[in-house]
Short mmCIF file of C-alpha atoms in Angstrom, two decimals:
data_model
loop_
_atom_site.label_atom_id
_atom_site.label_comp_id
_atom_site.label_asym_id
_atom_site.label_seq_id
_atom_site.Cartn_x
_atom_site.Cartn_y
_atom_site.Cartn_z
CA UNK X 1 93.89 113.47 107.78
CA UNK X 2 96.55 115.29 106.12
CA UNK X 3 99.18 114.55 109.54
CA UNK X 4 98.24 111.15 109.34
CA UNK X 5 98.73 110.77 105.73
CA UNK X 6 102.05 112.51 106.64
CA UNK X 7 103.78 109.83 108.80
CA UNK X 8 103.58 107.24 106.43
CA UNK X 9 105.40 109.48 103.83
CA UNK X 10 108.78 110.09 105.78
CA UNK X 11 111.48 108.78 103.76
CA UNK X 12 113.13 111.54 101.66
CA UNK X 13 113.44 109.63 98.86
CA UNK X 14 109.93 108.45 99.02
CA UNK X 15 108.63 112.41 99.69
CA UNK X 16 110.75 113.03 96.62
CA UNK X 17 109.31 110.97 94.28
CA UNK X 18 105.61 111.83 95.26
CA UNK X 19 106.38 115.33 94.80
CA UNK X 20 106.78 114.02 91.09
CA UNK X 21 104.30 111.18 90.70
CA UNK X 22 101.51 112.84 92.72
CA UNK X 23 101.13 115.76 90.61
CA UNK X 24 101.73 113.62 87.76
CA UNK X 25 98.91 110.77 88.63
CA UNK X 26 96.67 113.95 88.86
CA UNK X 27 97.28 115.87 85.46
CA UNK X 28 97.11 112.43 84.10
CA UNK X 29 93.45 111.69 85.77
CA UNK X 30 92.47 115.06 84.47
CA UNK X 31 94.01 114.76 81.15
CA UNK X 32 92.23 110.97 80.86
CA UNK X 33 89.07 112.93 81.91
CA UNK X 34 89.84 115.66 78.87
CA UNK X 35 89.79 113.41 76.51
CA UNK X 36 86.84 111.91 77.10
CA UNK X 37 84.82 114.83 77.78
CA UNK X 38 86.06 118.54 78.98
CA UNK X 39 82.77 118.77 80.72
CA UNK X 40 83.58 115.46 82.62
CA UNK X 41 86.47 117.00 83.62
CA UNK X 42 85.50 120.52 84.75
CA UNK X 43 82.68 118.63 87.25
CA UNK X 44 85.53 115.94 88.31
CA UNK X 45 87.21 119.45 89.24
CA UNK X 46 84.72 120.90 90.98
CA UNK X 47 83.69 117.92 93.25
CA UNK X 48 87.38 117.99 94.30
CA UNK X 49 87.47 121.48 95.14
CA UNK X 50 84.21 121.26 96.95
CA UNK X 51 86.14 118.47 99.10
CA UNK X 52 88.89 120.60 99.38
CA UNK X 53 86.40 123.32 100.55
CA UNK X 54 85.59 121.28 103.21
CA UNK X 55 89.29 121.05 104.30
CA UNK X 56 89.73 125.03 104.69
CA UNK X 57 89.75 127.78 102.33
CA UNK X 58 93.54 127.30 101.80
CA UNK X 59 93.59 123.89 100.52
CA UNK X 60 90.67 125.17 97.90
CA UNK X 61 92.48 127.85 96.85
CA UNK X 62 96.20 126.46 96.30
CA UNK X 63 94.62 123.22 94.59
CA UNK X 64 92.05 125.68 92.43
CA UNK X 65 95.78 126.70 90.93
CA UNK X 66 96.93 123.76 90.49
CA UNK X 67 94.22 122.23 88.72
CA UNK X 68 93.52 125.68 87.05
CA UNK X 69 97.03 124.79 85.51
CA UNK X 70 97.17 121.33 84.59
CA UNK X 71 93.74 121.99 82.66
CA UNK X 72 95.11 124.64 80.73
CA UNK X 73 98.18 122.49 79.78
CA UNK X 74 95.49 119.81 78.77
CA UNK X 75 93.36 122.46 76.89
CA UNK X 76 96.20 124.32 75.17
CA UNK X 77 99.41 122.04 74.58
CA UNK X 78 98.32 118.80 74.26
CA UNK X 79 97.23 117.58 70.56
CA UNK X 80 93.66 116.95 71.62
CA UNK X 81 93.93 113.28 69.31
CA UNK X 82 97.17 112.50 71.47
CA UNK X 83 95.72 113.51 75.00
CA UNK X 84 94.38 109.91 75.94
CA UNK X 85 97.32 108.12 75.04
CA UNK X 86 99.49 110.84 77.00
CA UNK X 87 97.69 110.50 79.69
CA UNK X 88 97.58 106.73 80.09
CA UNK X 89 101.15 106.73 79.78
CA UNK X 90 101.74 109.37 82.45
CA UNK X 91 99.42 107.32 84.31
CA UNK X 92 101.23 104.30 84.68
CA UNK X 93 104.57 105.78 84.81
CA UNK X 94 103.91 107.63 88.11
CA UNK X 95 101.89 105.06 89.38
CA UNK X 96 105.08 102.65 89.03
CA UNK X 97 106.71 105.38 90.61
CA UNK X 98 104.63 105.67 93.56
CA UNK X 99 104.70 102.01 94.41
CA UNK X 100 108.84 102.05 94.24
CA UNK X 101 108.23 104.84 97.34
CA UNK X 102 106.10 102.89 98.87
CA UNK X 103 108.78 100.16 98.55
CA UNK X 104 111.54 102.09 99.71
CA UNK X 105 109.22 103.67 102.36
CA UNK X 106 108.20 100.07 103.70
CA UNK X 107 104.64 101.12 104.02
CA UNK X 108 101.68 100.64 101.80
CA UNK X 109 99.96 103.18 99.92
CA UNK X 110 97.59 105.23 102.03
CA UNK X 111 94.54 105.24 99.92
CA UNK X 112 94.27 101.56 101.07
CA UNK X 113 93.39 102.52 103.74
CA UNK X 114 90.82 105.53 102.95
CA UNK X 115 90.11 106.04 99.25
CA UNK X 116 90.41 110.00 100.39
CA UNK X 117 93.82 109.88 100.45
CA UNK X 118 94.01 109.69 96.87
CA UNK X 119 92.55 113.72 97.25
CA UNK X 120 94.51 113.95 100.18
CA UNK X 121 98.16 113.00 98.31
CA UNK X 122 98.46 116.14 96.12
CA UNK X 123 97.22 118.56 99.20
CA UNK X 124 100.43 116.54 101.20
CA UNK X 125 102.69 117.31 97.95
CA UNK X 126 101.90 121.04 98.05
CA UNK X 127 102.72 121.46 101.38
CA UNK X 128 106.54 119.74 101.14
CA UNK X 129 106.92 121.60 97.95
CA UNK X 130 105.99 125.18 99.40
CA UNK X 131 107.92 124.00 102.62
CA UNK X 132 104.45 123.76 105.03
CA UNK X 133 104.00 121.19 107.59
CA UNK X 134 101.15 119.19 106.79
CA UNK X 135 99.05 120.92 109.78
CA UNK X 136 99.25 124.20 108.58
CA UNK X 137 97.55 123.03 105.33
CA UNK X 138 94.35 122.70 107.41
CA UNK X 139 91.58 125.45 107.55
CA UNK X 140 92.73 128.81 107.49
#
């Protein structure tokens, strides 16, 4: 899934700007999910890293991190009576983004395809940002 999601993310420019958005669209879901409840957000974590589970232990782990991250950002930094409005504007910013690489890309978003891509995006981000190719983000 991840090599499929791949080819229709080849542009540099469009790679680019989801290694910014995609990360962004997620501590924004998560920070959205904060606000309204921590412990909606701690199960909307686990789910995901169950899925990831499924992937390989790899995946798990280096999105654990991530997430492990962004939550503590959420939990620590962010004025909890600002945190929805933060996130809603992070939101839409990076989802503008995303569409303008999709633009420039000349392809459509994947997750129209398969609503797992939207799980599937930030796996695809860590592996251009720690210089993988998407294959050897499965299993292992």
């Amino acid at each position: 899934m991840l090599a499929h999601y791949a080819e229709s993310h080849r542009n540099s420019h469009n790679e680019l700007i989801h290694c910014i958005c995609v990360p962004l669209i997620v501590f924004a879901v998560l920070g959205m999910l904060w606000a309204i409840n921590i412990g909606i957000a701690l199960l909307g974590v686990a789910a995901a890293l169950i899925y990831y589970y499924t992937l390989g232990r790899k995946p798990a782990l280096e999105m654990a991190a991530m997430l492990a991250v962004m939550l503590l950002v959420w939990g620590i930094l962010i004025p909890p009576f600002h945190q929805l409005l933060v996130a809603i504007i992070i939101f839409i910013v990076a989802w503008i983004g995303q569409f303008v690489g999709h633009h420039i890309e000349g392809r459509k978003p994947s997750f129209l395809e398969d609503v797992r891509y939207l799980l599937i995006g930030p796996l695809f981000v860590l592996a251009v940002m720690t210089g993988h190719r998407p294959a050897e983000m499965n299993g292992s």
